[in-house]
CSV table of C-alpha atoms in Angstrom, one decimal:
chain,number,residue,atom,x,y,z
A,1,MET,CA,-59.8,79.8,142.9
A,2,ILE,CA,-60.9,82.9,141.0
A,3,SER,CA,-57.2,84.2,141.4
A,4,PRO,CA,-54.0,83.4,143.5
A,5,VAL,CA,-53.7,87.7,144.0
A,6,VAL,CA,-54.9,87.9,147.2
A,7,SER,CA,-54.3,84.1,149.3
A,8,THR,CA,-54.3,80.6,148.1
A,9,ASN,CA,-57.6,80.1,149.9
A,10,LEU,CA,-61.6,81.3,149.1
A,11,PHE,CA,-63.4,83.3,151.3
A,12,VAL,CA,-67.1,83.3,149.9
A,13,PRO,CA,-70.5,84.3,151.6
A,14,ILE,CA,-72.2,81.9,153.7
A,15,GLY,CA,-74.9,81.3,151.0
A,16,GLN,CA,-72.5,80.6,148.2
A,17,ALA,CA,-70.3,78.1,150.4
A,18,THR,CA,-73.6,76.3,151.3
A,19,PHE,CA,-74.2,75.7,147.7
A,20,MET,CA,-70.4,74.6,147.5
A,21,ILE,CA,-70.2,72.2,150.2
A,22,PRO,CA,-72.0,69.1,148.1
A,23,LEU,CA,-69.9,70.1,145.3
A,24,TYR,CA,-66.3,70.0,147.4
A,25,LEU,CA,-67.5,67.1,148.9
A,26,LEU,CA,-67.5,65.2,145.5
A,27,ASP,CA,-64.2,66.5,144.7
A,28,LYS,CA,-63.2,69.5,146.0
A,29,LYS,CA,-61.9,72.7,144.0
A,30,PHE,CA,-62.8,70.8,140.6
A,31,ALA,CA,-66.0,70.3,141.3
A,32,VAL,CA,-67.1,73.5,142.9
A,33,SER,CA,-65.9,75.3,139.7
A,34,PHE,CA,-68.9,73.8,137.9
A,35,LEU,CA,-70.9,75.9,140.8
A,36,ASN,CA,-71.8,78.9,138.6
A,37,ALA,CA,-72.1,76.7,135.4
A,38,ILE,CA,-74.8,74.9,137.4
A,39,PHE,CA,-76.8,77.9,138.3
A,40,GLY,CA,-76.4,79.7,135.0
A,41,ALA,CA,-78.2,76.6,133.4
A,42,LEU,CA,-80.5,76.8,136.1
A,43,LEU,CA,-81.4,80.4,135.1
A,44,CYS,CA,-81.8,79.7,131.6
A,45,ALA,CA,-84.3,77.1,132.3
A,46,LEU,CA,-86.5,79.7,134.8
A,47,PHE,CA,-86.1,82.1,132.1
A,48,TYR,CA,-87.5,79.5,129.2
A,49,LEU,CA,-90.4,78.6,132.1
A,50,PHE,CA,-90.9,82.5,132.8
A,51,CYS,CA,-90.9,83.5,129.0
A,52,THR,CA,-93.3,80.9,127.9
A,53,SER,CA,-96.6,82.4,130.5
A,54,PHE,CA,-95.7,85.1,127.7
A,55,PHE,CA,-94.5,84.1,124.7
A,56,LYS,CA,-94.6,81.2,122.4
A,57,LYS,CA,-92.4,78.5,122.9
A,58,LYS,CA,-90.3,79.4,119.6
A,59,THR,CA,-90.0,82.7,120.8
A,60,SER,CA,-89.3,81.8,124.2
A,61,LEU,CA,-86.4,79.2,123.4
A,62,THR,CA,-84.7,81.9,121.2
A,63,LEU,CA,-85.2,84.5,123.6
A,64,THR,CA,-83.1,81.7,126.2
A,65,LEU,CA,-80.6,80.8,123.8
A,66,GLY,CA,-80.0,84.6,123.2
A,67,LEU,CA,-79.6,84.8,127.5
A,68,GLY,CA,-77.3,81.6,127.4
A,69,VAL,CA,-74.9,82.4,124.6
A,70,SER,CA,-74.4,85.9,123.8
A,71,THR,CA,-74.4,87.7,127.0
A,72,LEU,CA,-72.2,88.0,130.4
A,73,LEU,CA,-74.0,85.0,131.8
A,74,TRP,CA,-72.1,82.8,129.6
A,75,PRO,CA,-68.2,83.8,130.5
A,76,TYR,CA,-69.2,84.7,134.2
A,77,SER,CA,-70.7,80.9,134.5
A,78,LYS,CA,-67.5,79.5,134.7
A,79,SER,CA,-66.1,81.8,137.2
A,80,LEU,CA,-66.6,81.8,140.8
A,81,PHE,CA,-67.7,84.8,141.2
A,82,ASN,CA,-71.0,84.7,143.1
A,83,ASN,CA,-73.1,87.3,140.6
A,84,ILE,CA,-74.6,84.2,139.0
A,85,GLU,CA,-76.5,83.1,141.9
A,86,GLU,CA,-77.0,86.3,142.7
A,87,ALA,CA,-79.1,87.0,138.9
A,88,PHE,CA,-80.5,83.2,139.6
A,89,PHE,CA,-82.3,83.8,143.0
A,90,VAL,CA,-83.4,87.7,142.0
A,91,PHE,CA,-85.0,86.3,138.9
A,92,LEU,CA,-86.4,83.6,141.1
A,93,ALA,CA,-88.2,85.9,143.1
A,94,PHE,CA,-89.4,88.4,140.1
A,95,PHE,CA,-90.7,85.0,138.6
A,96,LEU,CA,-92.7,84.2,141.4
A,97,THR,CA,-93.9,87.6,141.8
A,98,ALA,CA,-95.5,87.4,138.5
A,99,ARG,CA,-97.2,84.5,139.6
A,100,TYR,CA,-98.3,86.0,142.9
A,101,LEU,CA,-99.6,88.9,141.0
A,102,LYS,CA,-101.6,85.9,139.0
A,103,LYS,CA,-103.1,84.6,142.0
A,104,PRO,CA,-102.0,85.9,145.5
A,105,SER,CA,-100.9,82.8,147.9
A,106,LEU,CA,-99.5,83.0,151.3
A,107,TRP,CA,-97.1,80.2,150.0
A,108,ILE,CA,-95.5,82.0,147.2
A,109,LEU,CA,-95.3,85.0,149.1
A,110,LEU,CA,-92.9,83.5,151.4
A,111,CYS,CA,-91.2,81.8,148.7
A,112,ILE,CA,-90.6,85.5,147.0
A,113,LEU,CA,-89.0,86.6,150.5
A,114,LEU,CA,-86.9,83.4,150.8
A,115,SER,CA,-85.5,83.9,147.1
A,116,ALA,CA,-84.7,87.7,148.1
A,117,LEU,CA,-83.2,86.6,151.2
A,118,SER,CA,-81.1,84.1,149.4
A,119,ALA,CA,-79.5,86.4,146.9
A,120,PHE,CA,-78.7,88.8,150.0
A,121,PHE,CA,-77.1,85.6,152.4
A,122,ILE,CA,-74.8,84.9,148.8
A,123,ARG,CA,-74.1,88.4,148.1
A,124,MET,CA,-74.5,91.7,150.3
A,125,SER,CA,-75.6,93.8,147.4
A,126,GLY,CA,-78.6,91.2,147.3
A,127,ILE,CA,-80.3,93.4,150.2
A,128,ILE,CA,-81.4,95.8,147.3
A,129,PRO,CA,-84.0,93.5,145.7
A,130,CYS,CA,-84.7,92.4,149.4
A,131,PHE,CA,-86.3,96.0,149.5
A,132,ILE,CA,-87.5,96.6,146.4
A,133,PHE,CA,-89.3,93.1,146.6
A,134,PHE,CA,-90.8,93.8,150.5
A,135,VAL,CA,-92.2,97.2,149.1
A,136,PHE,CA,-93.6,96.0,146.1
A,137,VAL,CA,-95.1,93.1,147.8
A,138,LEU,CA,-96.5,95.2,150.6
A,139,ILE,CA,-98.2,97.2,148.0
A,140,THR,CA,-99.8,95.2,146.3
A,141,SER,CA,-100.5,92.7,149.0
A,142,SER,CA,-104.2,92.4,151.1
A,143,LYS,CA,-104.5,93.9,154.3
A,144,ASN,CA,-103.8,90.3,155.8
A,145,TYR,CA,-101.3,89.2,153.6
A,146,ARG,CA,-99.1,92.8,155.2
A,147,ILE,CA,-99.6,92.0,158.3
A,148,ILE,CA,-97.9,88.6,157.9
A,149,LEU,CA,-95.2,90.5,156.0
A,150,GLY,CA,-94.7,93.0,158.7
A,151,ALA,CA,-94.5,89.9,161.0
A,152,GLY,CA,-91.6,87.6,159.0
A,153,MET,CA,-89.7,91.1,158.6
A,154,GLY,CA,-89.4,91.6,161.7
A,155,VAL,CA,-88.5,87.8,162.5
A,156,THR,CA,-85.9,88.3,159.6
A,157,LEU,CA,-84.1,91.3,161.2
A,158,ALA,CA,-83.9,89.5,164.5
A,159,ILE,CA,-82.6,86.3,163.2
A,160,LEU,CA,-80.0,88.8,161.0
A,161,ILE,CA,-79.1,90.7,164.5
A,162,SER,CA,-78.6,87.3,166.4
A,163,TRP,CA,-76.7,86.2,163.4
A,164,ASN,CA,-74.2,89.0,163.4
A,165,TRP,CA,-73.9,88.9,167.4
A,166,VAL,CA,-73.1,85.6,167.5
A,167,PHE,CA,-70.2,85.3,164.8
A,168,TYR,CA,-69.0,89.3,165.3
A,169,HIS,CA,-69.9,90.4,168.5
A,170,HIS,CA,-71.4,93.2,166.6
A,171,ILE,CA,-75.1,93.9,165.0
A,172,PHE,CA,-74.0,95.3,162.2
A,173,GLY,CA,-71.7,91.8,161.3
A,174,ILE,CA,-68.7,92.8,159.0
A,175,PHE,CA,-69.8,96.2,159.2
A,176,LYS,CA,-69.1,96.6,162.6
A,177,HIS,CA,-66.3,99.5,162.0
A,178,ILE,CA,-68.9,101.4,160.8
A,179,SER,CA,-69.7,104.1,163.5
A,180,MET,CA,-73.3,105.7,163.9
A,181,VAL,CA,-71.3,108.9,164.1
A,182,SER,CA,-70.0,108.3,160.0
A,183,LEU,CA,-73.3,107.3,159.3
A,184,LEU,CA,-74.7,110.4,160.6
A,185,ASN,CA,-72.3,112.9,159.4
A,186,LEU,CA,-71.9,110.9,156.0
A,187,SER,CA,-68.6,110.8,156.0
A,188,PHE,CA,-69.2,106.8,155.6
A,189,PHE,CA,-71.2,107.3,152.2
A,190,LYS,CA,-68.8,109.8,151.1
A,191,GLU,CA,-65.8,107.4,151.3
A,192,ALA,CA,-67.8,104.2,150.0
A,193,PHE,CA,-69.3,106.2,147.1
A,194,PRO,CA,-67.2,108.4,145.8
A,195,THR,CA,-67.7,107.9,142.0
A,196,PRO,CA,-69.2,110.9,140.5
A,197,PHE,CA,-72.7,109.9,139.3
A,198,ALA,CA,-72.0,110.6,135.6
A,199,GLN,CA,-68.9,109.3,135.2
A,200,GLY,CA,-70.0,105.9,137.2
A,201,LEU,CA,-73.3,105.5,134.7
A,202,PHE,CA,-71.2,105.8,131.7
A,203,GLY,CA,-68.4,103.9,132.7
A,204,LEU,CA,-71.4,101.1,133.7
A,205,LEU,CA,-73.4,101.4,130.4
A,206,LEU,CA,-71.2,102.6,127.2
A,207,SER,CA,-67.2,102.5,128.3
A,208,PRO,CA,-65.6,100.2,126.2
A,209,GLY,CA,-64.3,98.7,128.9
A,210,LYS,CA,-66.8,98.0,130.7
A,211,GLY,CA,-70.3,99.1,129.4
A,212,PHE,CA,-72.9,96.5,130.0
A,213,PHE,CA,-74.6,97.4,126.1
A,214,ILE,CA,-70.9,97.1,124.7
A,215,TYR,CA,-70.9,93.7,126.5
A,216,THR,CA,-74.5,92.7,126.0
A,217,PRO,CA,-75.7,93.8,122.6
A,218,LEU,CA,-78.8,92.2,122.8
A,219,ALA,CA,-79.8,94.7,125.8
A,220,CYS,CA,-80.2,97.5,123.1
A,221,LEU,CA,-82.8,95.6,121.3
A,222,GLY,CA,-84.4,94.7,124.8
A,223,VAL,CA,-84.7,98.3,125.7
A,224,LEU,CA,-86.8,98.9,122.3
A,225,GLY,CA,-89.1,96.9,123.9
A,226,PHE,CA,-89.6,98.4,127.1
A,227,PHE,CA,-92.6,100.3,125.7
A,228,THR,CA,-94.4,97.6,124.8
A,229,PHE,CA,-94.0,95.8,128.5
A,230,HIS,CA,-95.2,99.0,129.8
A,231,ARG,CA,-98.4,99.0,127.8
A,232,ARG,CA,-99.0,95.2,128.6
A,233,ASP,CA,-98.3,94.6,132.1
A,234,ARG,CA,-97.5,97.7,134.3
A,235,GLN,CA,-96.8,96.4,137.5
A,236,LEU,CA,-94.2,93.9,136.3
A,237,PHE,CA,-92.7,96.8,134.3
A,238,TYR,CA,-92.4,99.1,137.4
A,239,LEU,CA,-90.9,96.4,139.4
A,240,THR,CA,-88.5,95.9,136.8
A,241,LEU,CA,-87.7,99.6,136.2
A,242,ALA,CA,-87.2,99.4,140.1
A,243,LEU,CA,-84.6,96.4,140.0
A,244,LEU,CA,-82.6,98.2,137.1
A,245,GLY,CA,-82.8,101.8,138.6
A,246,ALA,CA,-81.5,100.8,142.2
A,247,TYR,CA,-78.8,98.7,140.8
A,248,VAL,CA,-77.5,101.1,138.4
A,249,LEU,CA,-78.2,103.9,140.5
A,250,PHE,CA,-76.1,101.9,143.9
A,251,TYR,CA,-72.9,101.0,141.2
A,252,SER,CA,-72.5,103.9,139.5
A,253,LYS,CA,-71.7,105.6,142.7
A,254,LEU,CA,-69.7,102.6,144.6
A,255,ARG,CA,-65.7,103.7,144.7
A,256,PHE,CA,-65.1,100.0,143.3
A,257,TRP,CA,-67.7,100.2,140.0
A,258,PRO,CA,-65.8,98.3,137.8
A,259,GLY,CA,-65.8,95.2,139.8
A,260,ASP,CA,-63.0,93.5,137.8
A,261,PHE,CA,-60.9,91.0,137.1
A,262,ALA,CA,-60.7,92.3,133.8
A,263,TRP,CA,-63.9,91.2,132.3
A,264,GLY,CA,-66.6,92.7,131.7
A,265,PRO,CA,-69.4,94.8,134.2
A,266,ARG,CA,-70.3,91.7,136.5
A,267,TYR,CA,-72.2,93.7,138.9
A,268,LEU,CA,-75.0,94.1,136.2
A,269,VAL,CA,-75.1,90.6,134.8
A,270,VAL,CA,-77.8,90.3,137.6
A,271,LEU,CA,-80.1,92.8,135.4
A,272,THR,CA,-79.1,90.6,132.3
A,273,PRO,CA,-82.4,88.9,132.1
A,274,TYR,CA,-84.7,91.9,132.2
A,275,PHE,CA,-82.7,93.1,129.0
A,276,ILE,CA,-83.7,90.0,127.1
A,277,PHE,CA,-87.2,89.6,127.9
A,278,PRO,CA,-88.9,92.7,126.3
A,279,ILE,CA,-87.5,91.7,123.0
A,280,GLY,CA,-90.0,89.1,122.9
A,281,TYR,CA,-92.7,91.6,122.5
A,282,LEU,CA,-90.6,92.8,119.7
A,283,PHE,CA,-90.8,89.6,118.2
A,284,GLU,CA,-95.0,89.2,119.1
A,285,GLN,CA,-95.3,92.9,116.8
A,286,ARG,CA,-93.8,90.7,113.4
A,287,ARG,CA,-92.4,93.3,111.9
A,288,LYS,CA,-90.0,92.5,109.3
A,289,PHE,CA,-86.9,94.3,110.5
A,290,ILE,CA,-86.7,92.7,114.2
A,291,LYS,CA,-85.2,89.2,113.3
A,292,PRO,CA,-82.8,90.4,111.4
A,293,ILE,CA,-81.5,92.4,113.9
A,294,PHE,CA,-81.9,90.3,116.4
A,295,LEU,CA,-79.6,87.4,114.8
A,296,ILE,CA,-77.2,90.8,113.9
A,297,LEU,CA,-77.1,91.3,117.9
A,298,LEU,CA,-76.8,87.7,118.5
A,299,GLY,CA,-73.6,86.8,116.8
A,300,LEU,CA,-72.0,90.3,117.8
A,301,GLY,CA,-72.5,89.3,121.2
A,302,PHE,CA,-71.7,85.4,120.9
A,303,LEU,CA,-68.7,87.0,119.1
A,304,ILE,CA,-67.9,89.2,122.4
A,305,GLN,CA,-68.1,86.5,124.8
A,306,ILE,CA,-65.9,83.9,123.2
A,307,PRO,CA,-61.9,85.4,124.1
A,308,ALA,CA,-63.6,85.4,128.0
A,309,ILE,CA,-64.9,82.0,127.1
A,310,VAL,CA,-61.6,80.4,125.6
A,311,THR,CA,-58.5,82.5,128.2
A,312,SER,CA,-58.4,83.6,131.2
A,313,THR,CA,-60.0,86.7,132.1
A,314,THR,CA,-57.6,87.1,134.9
A,315,ASN,CA,-54.4,87.0,132.0
A,316,LEU,CA,-55.8,90.2,131.0
A,317,TYR,CA,-55.6,92.1,134.0
A,318,TYR,CA,-51.9,90.7,134.6
A,319,HIS,CA,-50.6,90.9,131.2
A,320,TYR,CA,-51.9,94.2,130.6
A,321,LEU,CA,-54.4,96.6,132.9
A,322,LEU,CA,-52.2,96.1,135.9
A,323,LYS,CA,-49.2,97.9,134.1
A,324,GLU,CA,-51.8,101.2,134.6
A,325,LYS,CA,-52.0,100.7,138.6
A,326,THR,CA,-49.6,101.9,141.3
A,327,PRO,CA,-49.0,99.6,144.1
A,328,ARG,CA,-50.3,102.4,146.6
A,329,ASP,CA,-53.7,102.0,144.3
A,330,PHE,CA,-54.2,98.0,143.8
A,331,HIS,CA,-56.2,97.3,147.0
A,332,LEU,CA,-58.2,100.6,147.3
A,333,THR,CA,-59.4,102.0,144.3
A,334,PRO,CA,-59.7,100.6,140.7
A,335,PHE,CA,-57.9,101.8,137.8
A,336,SER,CA,-58.1,105.6,136.8
A,337,PHE,CA,-61.2,105.9,134.8
A,338,GLU,CA,-58.9,106.3,131.5
A,339,VAL,CA,-58.0,103.0,131.6
A,340,TYR,CA,-62.2,101.8,130.9
A,341,SER,CA,-62.6,104.8,128.5
A,342,LYS,CA,-59.8,103.4,125.9
A,343,PRO,CA,-60.8,101.1,123.5
A,344,ARG,CA,-57.3,99.9,122.9
A,345,LEU,CA,-57.6,98.5,127.0
A,346,SER,CA,-60.8,97.1,126.4
A,347,PRO,CA,-61.2,93.5,127.7
A,348,ILE,CA,-62.6,92.4,124.4
A,349,PHE,CA,-59.6,93.8,122.0
A,350,LEU,CA,-57.4,92.6,124.4
A,351,GLY,CA,-59.1,89.2,124.8
A,352,TRP,CA,-59.0,88.6,121.3
A,353,LYS,CA,-55.4,89.7,121.1
A,354,THR,CA,-54.7,86.9,123.7
A,355,THR,CA,-56.9,84.3,122.1
A,356,PHE,CA,-54.5,85.0,119.0
A,357,GLU,CA,-51.2,84.9,121.3
A,358,ILE,CA,-51.8,81.9,123.0
A,359,ALA,CA,-52.6,79.8,119.3
A,360,SER,CA,-49.6,81.4,117.6
A,361,ARG,CA,-47.2,79.7,120.4
A,362,MET,CA,-49.4,76.5,121.1
A,363,LYS,CA,-47.5,74.0,119.3
A,364,THR,CA,-44.4,75.1,121.2
A,365,TYR,CA,-45.8,75.6,124.6
A,366,ALA,CA,-44.9,72.6,127.0
A,367,TYR,CA,-46.6,72.0,130.3
A,368,GLN,CA,-44.8,71.3,133.3
A,369,PRO,CA,-45.7,70.8,136.9
A,370,LEU,CA,-46.0,73.6,139.5
A,371,PRO,CA,-44.4,73.6,142.6
A,372,ASN,CA,-46.4,72.8,145.4
A,373,ASP,CA,-45.6,76.9,146.6
A,374,PHE,CA,-46.2,78.5,143.5
A,375,TYR,CA,-49.1,80.1,144.5
A,376,ALA,CA,-48.0,81.0,147.7
A,377,ARG,CA,-45.0,82.9,145.8
A,378,PHE,CA,-47.6,84.4,143.8
A,379,ALA,CA,-49.3,85.4,146.2
A,380,LYS,CA,-46.7,87.3,148.3
A,381,VAL,CA,-45.2,89.0,145.1
A,382,MET,CA,-48.6,90.6,144.3
A,383,ARG,CA,-49.0,91.7,147.9
A,384,GLU,CA,-45.3,93.3,148.5
A,385,SER,CA,-44.6,94.5,144.7
A,386,LEU,CA,-46.7,95.1,141.8
A,387,GLN,CA,-43.3,95.5,139.6
A,388,GLU,CA,-44.0,93.7,136.3
A,389,GLU,CA,-40.3,92.7,136.5
A,390,ASP,CA,-41.3,90.7,139.8
A,391,TYR,CA,-44.7,89.1,139.1
A,392,ALA,CA,-44.0,88.3,134.9
A,393,PRO,CA,-41.7,85.3,136.0
A,394,PHE,CA,-45.0,83.4,137.7
A,395,LEU,CA,-47.4,84.3,134.3
A,396,LYS,CA,-45.0,82.6,132.2
A,397,GLU,CA,-44.7,79.5,134.3
A,398,ASP,CA,-48.4,79.2,135.0
A,399,PRO,CA,-50.3,77.4,132.2
A,400,VAL,CA,-53.4,79.3,132.9
A,401,PHE,CA,-51.8,82.4,131.3
A,402,ASN,CA,-50.2,80.7,128.6
A,403,THR,CA,-53.3,77.9,127.2
A,404,PHE,CA,-56.8,78.0,126.3
A,405,ASP,CA,-58.7,77.7,129.3
A,406,LEU,CA,-60.3,74.8,129.2
A,407,TRP,CA,-60.0,74.2,132.7
A,408,TRP,CA,-62.2,71.4,133.0
A,409,ILE,CA,-60.0,69.4,130.2
A,410,ARG,CA,-56.8,71.0,131.5
A,411,LYS,CA,-57.0,69.5,135.3
A,412,TRP,CA,-57.7,66.3,133.8
A,413,ILE,CA,-54.8,66.1,131.0
A,414,THR,CA,-52.5,67.7,133.6
A,415,HIS,CA,-53.0,65.3,136.4
A,416,THR,CA,-50.4,63.3,137.7
A,417,SER,CA,-51.7,60.2,137.8
A,418,PRO,CA,-53.9,60.4,134.5
A,419,ARG,CA,-55.0,56.7,135.0
A,420,GLU,CA,-56.4,57.1,138.5
A,421,HIS,CA,-57.9,60.0,137.5
A,422,THR,CA,-59.9,59.0,134.4
A,423,ARG,CA,-62.4,56.7,136.4
A,424,THR,CA,-63.6,60.1,138.8
A,425,PHE,CA,-63.3,62.0,135.7
A,426,ILE,CA,-65.6,60.4,133.8
A,427,LEU,CA,-67.8,60.0,137.3
A,428,ARG,CA,-67.4,63.6,137.4
A,429,LEU,CA,-68.7,64.0,133.7
A,430,LEU,CA,-71.5,62.0,133.7
A,431,LEU,CA,-73.2,63.2,137.1
A,432,PHE,CA,-72.5,66.8,135.1
A,433,LEU,CA,-74.4,65.9,132.4
A,434,PHE,CA,-77.5,64.1,134.4
A,435,SER,CA,-77.6,67.3,136.7
A,436,MET,CA,-78.3,69.1,133.0
A,437,LEU,CA,-80.6,66.5,131.9
A,438,LEU,CA,-82.4,66.8,134.7
A,439,ILE,CA,-82.3,70.5,134.8
A,440,SER,CA,-83.7,70.4,131.2
A,441,GLY,CA,-86.2,68.0,132.0
A,442,CYS,CA,-87.7,70.2,134.9
A,443,GLY,CA,-87.8,73.2,132.6
A,444,LEU,CA,-89.9,71.2,129.7
A,445,ALA,CA,-92.2,69.4,132.2
A,446,LEU,CA,-92.8,73.1,134.4
A,447,SER,CA,-93.1,74.4,130.5
A,448,SER,CA,-95.9,72.2,129.6
A,449,ILE,CA,-97.9,73.2,132.6
A,450,ALA,CA,-97.4,77.1,132.1
A,451,GLU,CA,-99.0,76.5,128.6
A,452,GLU,CA,-102.0,75.1,130.1
A,453,LYS,CA,-102.5,78.2,132.3
A,454,LYS,CA,-100.9,81.5,130.6
A,455,MET,CA,-100.8,84.6,131.8
A,456,PRO,CA,-102.9,87.4,130.3
């Protein structure tokens, strides 16, 4: 569960739920909480494999290290937000497209579309890469493949419409409340996308509270690599530009552009690999100043992510940012733009402040088992009142807000039956380590194959 605010149940898209099922069977919430960690590791392995097709292994490993520990990919890998899974499947489609451009194949073409559709079933914003990859492959394919693409798109639309009709009794599915009149007179778009573009763009890219380049300093260096990227591989560059532009344009206008629960711009996590990859071109140029700048930005990005790793990001939301909201605004709009433009309210600053506060009281804090109805009562208070005096007692009782958020250790230590739980904990740990070794082995094996058939 990401947060106890709305309900004690977690409602997720069908794509994400499908991947949760095997982990849920292993150990319900505990194992499910590893979902994004696994997808984050898979994304890093895939990113490394992709980089080895363009750069040396040393450069590829360096870039992958930057992606893994110096970007938003790291903190969001411990959450249940579905942005990491979306990022994986979009990048998988991108990776396959690079292969397809090298050697067109019907199987690769089908896998590209399947990967893009998987992103859509995991997160509704996946419709953006679905459209982009479809158009891109349509333009770059032969006539025969275009016919197959058209037929495939027709079948896919038929399946989606049938699915929506069966489960939602409407062809628009969860958007069945949207009328054709509201679409034609643009009232729906005015309501869903009211944010001034310049304001949303600044907020997503440069604001202290949600700026992508603030939370991912390495991306600044990646922008410089775009120039060489454009010269070396124009087709992939234009595909990258289309993905970056579409996502940024969409979320800059969206009503709830910050995303929140009080960490970085999670809606742009999906774009992170495309800003890190071009740095490899700068390494290839062997300019002396690139390596020191990279190391400085790598270290800075690492330090920025630390508070989100060791503390709960919802801690910042409840202790600080929620005070800036009114009850009427809680479920309908984000904080006012001024909240995200104030450095003193930046989750980075507040995160380090919270880290030191937790460290200072660790010796005196004593864990007490929570009542069974604790989160139900907390959720009720958050629905009915957002006054600090009403929800503050819950923050003092919940260990999530009073300890370092090493959740996979805390849940073991605070279990009511440690002896019984130790056996299952060891089993889960071994399974997790085995999964990570398997993923790493696959990445190394595939990279060896890629070494033999390097892309130009």
